[in-house]
CSV table of C-alpha atoms in Angstrom, one decimal:
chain,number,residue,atom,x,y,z
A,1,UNK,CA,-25.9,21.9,-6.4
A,2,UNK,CA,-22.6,22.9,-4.7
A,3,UNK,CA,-20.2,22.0,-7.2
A,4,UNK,CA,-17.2,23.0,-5.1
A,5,UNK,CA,-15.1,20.3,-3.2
A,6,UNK,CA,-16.5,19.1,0.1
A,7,UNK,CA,-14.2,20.3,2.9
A,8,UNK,CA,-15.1,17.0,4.7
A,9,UNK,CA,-15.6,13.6,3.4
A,10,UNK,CA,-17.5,10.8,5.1
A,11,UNK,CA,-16.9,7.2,4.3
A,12,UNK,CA,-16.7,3.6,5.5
A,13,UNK,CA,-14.8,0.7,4.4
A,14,UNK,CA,-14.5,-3.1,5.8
A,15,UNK,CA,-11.8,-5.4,5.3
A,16,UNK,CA,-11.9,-8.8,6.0
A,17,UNK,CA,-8.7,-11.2,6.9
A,18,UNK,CA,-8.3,-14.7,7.7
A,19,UNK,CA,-5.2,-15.1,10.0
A,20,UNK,CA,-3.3,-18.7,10.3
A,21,UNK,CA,-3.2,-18.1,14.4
A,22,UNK,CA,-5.5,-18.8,17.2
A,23,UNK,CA,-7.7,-16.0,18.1
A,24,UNK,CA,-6.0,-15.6,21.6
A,25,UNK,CA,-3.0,-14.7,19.7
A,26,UNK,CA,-4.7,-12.4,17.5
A,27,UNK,CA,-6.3,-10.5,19.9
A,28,UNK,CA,-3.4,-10.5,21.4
A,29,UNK,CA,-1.5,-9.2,18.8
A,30,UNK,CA,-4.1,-6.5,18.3
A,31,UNK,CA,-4.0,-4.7,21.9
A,32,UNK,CA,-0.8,-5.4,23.2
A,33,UNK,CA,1.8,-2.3,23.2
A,34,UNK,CA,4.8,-4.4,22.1
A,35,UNK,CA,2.5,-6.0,19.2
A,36,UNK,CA,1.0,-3.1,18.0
A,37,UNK,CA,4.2,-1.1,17.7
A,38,UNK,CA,5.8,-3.7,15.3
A,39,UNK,CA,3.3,-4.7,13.0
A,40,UNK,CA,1.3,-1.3,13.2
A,41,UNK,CA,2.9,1.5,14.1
A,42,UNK,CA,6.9,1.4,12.9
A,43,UNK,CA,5.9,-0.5,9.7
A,44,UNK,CA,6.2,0.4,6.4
A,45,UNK,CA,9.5,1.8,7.1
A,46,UNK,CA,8.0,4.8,9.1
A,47,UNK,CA,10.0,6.8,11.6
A,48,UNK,CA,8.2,6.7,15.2
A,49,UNK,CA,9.6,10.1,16.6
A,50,UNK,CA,7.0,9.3,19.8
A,51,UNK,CA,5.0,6.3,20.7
A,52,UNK,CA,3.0,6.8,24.4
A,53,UNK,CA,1.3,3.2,24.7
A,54,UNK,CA,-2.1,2.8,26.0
A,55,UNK,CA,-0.6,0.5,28.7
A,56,UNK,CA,-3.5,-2.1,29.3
A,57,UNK,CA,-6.3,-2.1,26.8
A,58,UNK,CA,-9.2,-1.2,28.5
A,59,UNK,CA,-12.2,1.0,27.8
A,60,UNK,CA,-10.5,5.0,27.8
A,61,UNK,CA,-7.3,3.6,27.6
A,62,UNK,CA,-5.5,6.2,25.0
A,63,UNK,CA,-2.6,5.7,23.0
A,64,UNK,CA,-0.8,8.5,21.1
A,65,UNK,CA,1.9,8.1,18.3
A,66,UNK,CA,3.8,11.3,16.2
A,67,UNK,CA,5.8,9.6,13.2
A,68,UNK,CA,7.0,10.5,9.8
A,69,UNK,CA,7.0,8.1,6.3
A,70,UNK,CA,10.1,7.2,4.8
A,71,UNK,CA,11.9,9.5,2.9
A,72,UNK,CA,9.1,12.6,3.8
A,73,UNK,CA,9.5,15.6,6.0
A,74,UNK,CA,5.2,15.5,7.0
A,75,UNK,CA,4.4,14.6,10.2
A,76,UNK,CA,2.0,12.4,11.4
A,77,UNK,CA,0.0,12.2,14.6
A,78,UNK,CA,-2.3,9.3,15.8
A,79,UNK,CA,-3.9,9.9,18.5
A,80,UNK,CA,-6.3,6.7,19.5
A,81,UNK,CA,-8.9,6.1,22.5
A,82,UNK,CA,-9.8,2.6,23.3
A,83,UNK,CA,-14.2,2.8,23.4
A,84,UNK,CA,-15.0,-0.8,24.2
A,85,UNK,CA,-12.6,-3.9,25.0
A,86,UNK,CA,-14.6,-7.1,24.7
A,87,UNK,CA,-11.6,-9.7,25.4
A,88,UNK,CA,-11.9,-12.4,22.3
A,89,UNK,CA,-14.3,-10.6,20.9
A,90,UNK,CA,-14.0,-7.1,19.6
A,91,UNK,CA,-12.0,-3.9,20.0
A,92,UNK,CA,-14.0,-0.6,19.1
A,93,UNK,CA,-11.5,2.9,19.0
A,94,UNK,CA,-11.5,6.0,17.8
A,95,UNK,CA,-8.7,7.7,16.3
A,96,UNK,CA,-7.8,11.1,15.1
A,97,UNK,CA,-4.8,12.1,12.8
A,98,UNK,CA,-3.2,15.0,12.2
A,99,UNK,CA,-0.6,16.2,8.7
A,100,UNK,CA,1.6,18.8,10.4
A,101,UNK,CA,-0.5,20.0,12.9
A,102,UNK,CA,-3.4,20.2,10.8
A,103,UNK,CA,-6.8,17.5,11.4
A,104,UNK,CA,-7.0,14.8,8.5
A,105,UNK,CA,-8.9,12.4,9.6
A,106,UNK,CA,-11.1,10.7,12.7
A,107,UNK,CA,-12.6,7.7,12.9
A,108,UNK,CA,-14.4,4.9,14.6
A,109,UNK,CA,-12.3,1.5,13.9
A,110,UNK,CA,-14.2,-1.8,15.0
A,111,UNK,CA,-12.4,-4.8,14.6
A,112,UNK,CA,-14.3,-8.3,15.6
A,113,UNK,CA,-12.8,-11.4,16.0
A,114,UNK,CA,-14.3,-14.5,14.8
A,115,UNK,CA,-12.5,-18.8,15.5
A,116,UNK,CA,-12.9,-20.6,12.3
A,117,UNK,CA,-11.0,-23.9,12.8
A,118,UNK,CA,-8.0,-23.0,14.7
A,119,UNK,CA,-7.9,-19.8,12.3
A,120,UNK,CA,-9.3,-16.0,13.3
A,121,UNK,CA,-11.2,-14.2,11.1
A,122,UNK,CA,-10.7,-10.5,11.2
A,123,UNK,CA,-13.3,-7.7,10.3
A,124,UNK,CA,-12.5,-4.3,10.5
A,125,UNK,CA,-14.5,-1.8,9.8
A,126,UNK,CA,-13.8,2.1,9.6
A,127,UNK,CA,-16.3,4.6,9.6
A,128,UNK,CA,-14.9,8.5,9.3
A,129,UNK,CA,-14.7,11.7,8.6
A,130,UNK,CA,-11.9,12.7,6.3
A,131,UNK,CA,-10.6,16.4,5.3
A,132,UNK,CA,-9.3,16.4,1.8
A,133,UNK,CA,-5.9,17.8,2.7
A,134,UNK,CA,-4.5,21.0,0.9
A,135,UNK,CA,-1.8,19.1,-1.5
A,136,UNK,CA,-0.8,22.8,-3.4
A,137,UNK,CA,2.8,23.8,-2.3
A,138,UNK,CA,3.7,20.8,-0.8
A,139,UNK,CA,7.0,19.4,-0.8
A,140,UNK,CA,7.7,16.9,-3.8
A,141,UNK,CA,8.6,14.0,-1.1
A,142,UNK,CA,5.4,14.1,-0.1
A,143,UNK,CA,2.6,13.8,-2.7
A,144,UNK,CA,2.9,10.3,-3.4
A,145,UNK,CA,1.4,10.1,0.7
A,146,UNK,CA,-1.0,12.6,0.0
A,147,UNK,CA,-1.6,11.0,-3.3
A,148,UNK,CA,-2.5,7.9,-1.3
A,149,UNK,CA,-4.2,9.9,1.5
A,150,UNK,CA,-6.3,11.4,-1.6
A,151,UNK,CA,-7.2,7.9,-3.1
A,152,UNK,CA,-8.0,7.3,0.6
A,153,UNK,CA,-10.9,9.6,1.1
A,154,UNK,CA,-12.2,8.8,-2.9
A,155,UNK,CA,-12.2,5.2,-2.2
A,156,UNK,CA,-14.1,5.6,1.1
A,157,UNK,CA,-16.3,8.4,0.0
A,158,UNK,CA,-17.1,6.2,-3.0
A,159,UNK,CA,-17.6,2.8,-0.4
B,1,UNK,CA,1.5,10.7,-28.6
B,2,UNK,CA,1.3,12.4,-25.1
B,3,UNK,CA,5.0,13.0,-23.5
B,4,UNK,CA,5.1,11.1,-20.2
B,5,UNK,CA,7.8,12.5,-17.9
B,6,UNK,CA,6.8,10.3,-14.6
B,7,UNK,CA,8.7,6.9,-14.4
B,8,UNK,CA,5.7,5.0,-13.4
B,9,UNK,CA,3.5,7.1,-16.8
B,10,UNK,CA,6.6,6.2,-18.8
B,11,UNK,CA,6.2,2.5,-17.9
B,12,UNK,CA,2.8,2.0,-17.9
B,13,UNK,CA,2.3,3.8,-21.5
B,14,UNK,CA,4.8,0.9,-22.3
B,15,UNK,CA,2.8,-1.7,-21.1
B,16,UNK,CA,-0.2,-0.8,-22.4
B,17,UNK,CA,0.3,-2.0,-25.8
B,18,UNK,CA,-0.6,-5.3,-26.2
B,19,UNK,CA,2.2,-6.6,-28.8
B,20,UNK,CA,4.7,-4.8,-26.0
B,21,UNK,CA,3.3,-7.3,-23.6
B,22,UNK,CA,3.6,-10.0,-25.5
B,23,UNK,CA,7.7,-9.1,-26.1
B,24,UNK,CA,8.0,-8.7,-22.2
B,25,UNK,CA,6.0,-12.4,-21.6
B,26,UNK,CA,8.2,-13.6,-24.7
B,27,UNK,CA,11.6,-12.1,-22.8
B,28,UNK,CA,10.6,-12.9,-19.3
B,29,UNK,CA,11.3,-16.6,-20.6
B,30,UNK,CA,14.4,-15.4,-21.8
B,31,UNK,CA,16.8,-13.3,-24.0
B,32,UNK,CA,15.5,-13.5,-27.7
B,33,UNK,CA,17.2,-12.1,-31.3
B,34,UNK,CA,15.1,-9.0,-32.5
B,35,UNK,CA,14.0,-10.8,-35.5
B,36,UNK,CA,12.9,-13.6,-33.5
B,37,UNK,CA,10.3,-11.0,-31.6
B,38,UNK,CA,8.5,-11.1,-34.7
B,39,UNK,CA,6.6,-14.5,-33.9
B,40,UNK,CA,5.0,-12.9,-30.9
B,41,UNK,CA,2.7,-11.3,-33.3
B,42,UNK,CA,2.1,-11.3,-36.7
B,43,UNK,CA,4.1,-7.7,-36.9
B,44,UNK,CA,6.8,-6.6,-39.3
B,45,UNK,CA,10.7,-5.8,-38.1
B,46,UNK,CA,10.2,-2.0,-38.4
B,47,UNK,CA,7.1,-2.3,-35.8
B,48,UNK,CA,9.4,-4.4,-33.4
B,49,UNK,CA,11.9,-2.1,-33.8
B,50,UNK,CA,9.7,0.7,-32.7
B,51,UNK,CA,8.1,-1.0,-29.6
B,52,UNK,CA,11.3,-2.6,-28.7
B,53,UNK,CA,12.1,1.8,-28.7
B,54,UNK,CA,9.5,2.4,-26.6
B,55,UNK,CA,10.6,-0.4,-24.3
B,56,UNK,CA,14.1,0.4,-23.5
B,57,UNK,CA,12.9,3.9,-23.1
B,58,UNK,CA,10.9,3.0,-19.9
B,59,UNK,CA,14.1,1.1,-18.7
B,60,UNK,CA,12.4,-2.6,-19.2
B,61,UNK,CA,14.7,-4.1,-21.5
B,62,UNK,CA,18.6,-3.9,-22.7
B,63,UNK,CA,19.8,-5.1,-26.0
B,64,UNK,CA,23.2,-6.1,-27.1
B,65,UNK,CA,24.4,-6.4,-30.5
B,66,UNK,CA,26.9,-9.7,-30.9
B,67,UNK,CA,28.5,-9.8,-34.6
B,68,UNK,CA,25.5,-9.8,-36.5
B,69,UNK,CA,22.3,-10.8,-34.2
B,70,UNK,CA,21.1,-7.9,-32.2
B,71,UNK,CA,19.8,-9.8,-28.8
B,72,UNK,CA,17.3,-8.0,-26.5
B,73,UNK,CA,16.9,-9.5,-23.1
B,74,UNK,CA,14.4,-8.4,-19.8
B,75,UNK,CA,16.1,-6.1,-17.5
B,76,UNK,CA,16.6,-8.2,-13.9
B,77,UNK,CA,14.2,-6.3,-11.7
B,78,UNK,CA,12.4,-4.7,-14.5
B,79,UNK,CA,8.5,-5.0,-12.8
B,80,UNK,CA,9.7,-3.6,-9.5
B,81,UNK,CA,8.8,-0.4,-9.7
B,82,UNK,CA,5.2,-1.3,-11.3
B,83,UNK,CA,5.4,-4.0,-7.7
B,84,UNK,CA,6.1,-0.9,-5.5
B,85,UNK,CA,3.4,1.1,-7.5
B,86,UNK,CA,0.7,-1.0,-7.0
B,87,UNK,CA,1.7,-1.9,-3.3
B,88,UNK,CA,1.6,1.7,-2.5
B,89,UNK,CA,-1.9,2.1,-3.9
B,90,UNK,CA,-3.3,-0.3,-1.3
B,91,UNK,CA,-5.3,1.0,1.6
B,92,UNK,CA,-2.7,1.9,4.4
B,93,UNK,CA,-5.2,-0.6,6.7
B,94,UNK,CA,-4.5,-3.5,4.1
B,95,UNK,CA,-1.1,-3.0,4.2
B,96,UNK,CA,-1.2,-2.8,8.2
B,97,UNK,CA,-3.3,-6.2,8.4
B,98,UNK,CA,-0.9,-7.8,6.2
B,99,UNK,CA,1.8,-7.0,8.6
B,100,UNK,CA,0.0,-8.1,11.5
B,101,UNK,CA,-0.1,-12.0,9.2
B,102,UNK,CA,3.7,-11.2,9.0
B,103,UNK,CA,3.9,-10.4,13.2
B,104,UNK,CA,2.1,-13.6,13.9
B,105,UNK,CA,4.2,-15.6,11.2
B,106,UNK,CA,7.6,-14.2,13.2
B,107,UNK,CA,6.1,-14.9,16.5
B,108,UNK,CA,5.2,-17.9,15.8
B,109,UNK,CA,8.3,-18.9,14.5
B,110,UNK,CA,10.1,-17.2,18.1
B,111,UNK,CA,7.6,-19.6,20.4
């Protein structure tokens, strides 16, 4: 057995969320531009140094995103393709991320959309390939990122 | 004893004692005289002494001595950093669907 540490990890994960909104509005929220660069891509107190928009969410529609977290000198890019649009009813994508230049992660992202009373059930699953980052000689500002990028790949390898 | 240098070691070692939890649920209801900590549990004063030690050492509790009754109180704030500990241990995609609830809250609010 190869007891040294896998270069890439494989792993899903599936969360599930109950939204007090119609599903119009969830969807909505989930391939609009505007939508998605408030609640997704400038959370968390992140600094957006780029955001490209895929325009209209549409199969091959591509939407790109270079941004830093708070208080860390890393940069981050997201670079995501739009595979399948099914208006109400799912969104499949891909993205890929890079840590200074260097591949972390890419994954398939399927989100489905389900009406449950006036509410919307969200399921999103992720299945990917994730590199186990180099952490040595990195600055102190950023481990506790890595450490969470880390827990990450653990948590979906062990999914 | 292992020496803990990280804030969040520091603060977890101090929660990890059970009679330490107690004093923190006994002080979250409000400020208490030292020898009064010693109804939480059936300890002495000395061990109260020492956990209270170990307890302002990771920054959850002050004390102040007024004429003759030493009174230790919870330090406003005090969990925060064990809130922003956990938080940050969450999947970064938990985090994002909980601000897309927050989005369609705000939104909602706007229409």
């Amino acid at each position: 057995m190869n007891m040294t540490d896998p270069k890439i990890v494989h792993g899903s994960f599936t969360l599930d969320r109950l939204y007090d909104a119609p599903l119009a509005k969830v969807f909505a929220a989930y391939v609009e531009a505007e939508a998605r660069y408030r609640w997704l891509i400038s959370s968390d107190g992140w600094t957006v140094h780029e955001y490209r928009p895929a325009g209209r969410a549409v199969a091959g529609a591509q939407e790109f995103s270079r941004f830093s977290p708070p208080g860390a000198e890393v940069v981050l890019t997201n670079e995501t393709t739009f595979l399948e649009v099914r208006e109400g009813e799912c969104v499949i994508l891909a993205y890929a991320m890079t840590l200074d230049g260097t591949p972390l992660s890419a994954s398939l992202l399927t989100a489905e959309f389900q009406a449950e009373d006036g509410r919307t059930r969200l399921l999103l699953t992720e299945q990917g390939a994730y590199r186990d980052g180099n952490i040595e000689g990195r600055k102190e500002g950023t481990r506790g990122l890595l450490e969470q990028l880390a827990k990450e790949v653990a948590a979906s390898a062990a999914a | 004893m292992p020496k803990y240098s990280d804030p969040i070691d520091i603060l977890l070692n101090a929660l990890s004692e059970p009679v330490r939890r107690r004093i923190v649920e006994r002080l979250a209801r409000g400020p208490c005289s030292v020898s009064g900590l010693t109804e939480v549990a059936p300890i002495s004063l000395p061990a109260v002494m020492q956990h209270l030690g170990v307890l302002e050492e990771a920054k959850l509790i002050v004390s102040e001595k007024v004429g003759r009754v030493r009174t230790v109180s919870l330090k406003p704030g005090a969990l925060k950093d064990l809130e922003r500990w956990a938080a940050a241990q969450s999947r970064p995609w938990e985090r994002k669907l909980d601000h897309l609830d927050a989005y369609l809250k705000e939104t909602k609010e706007e229409e």
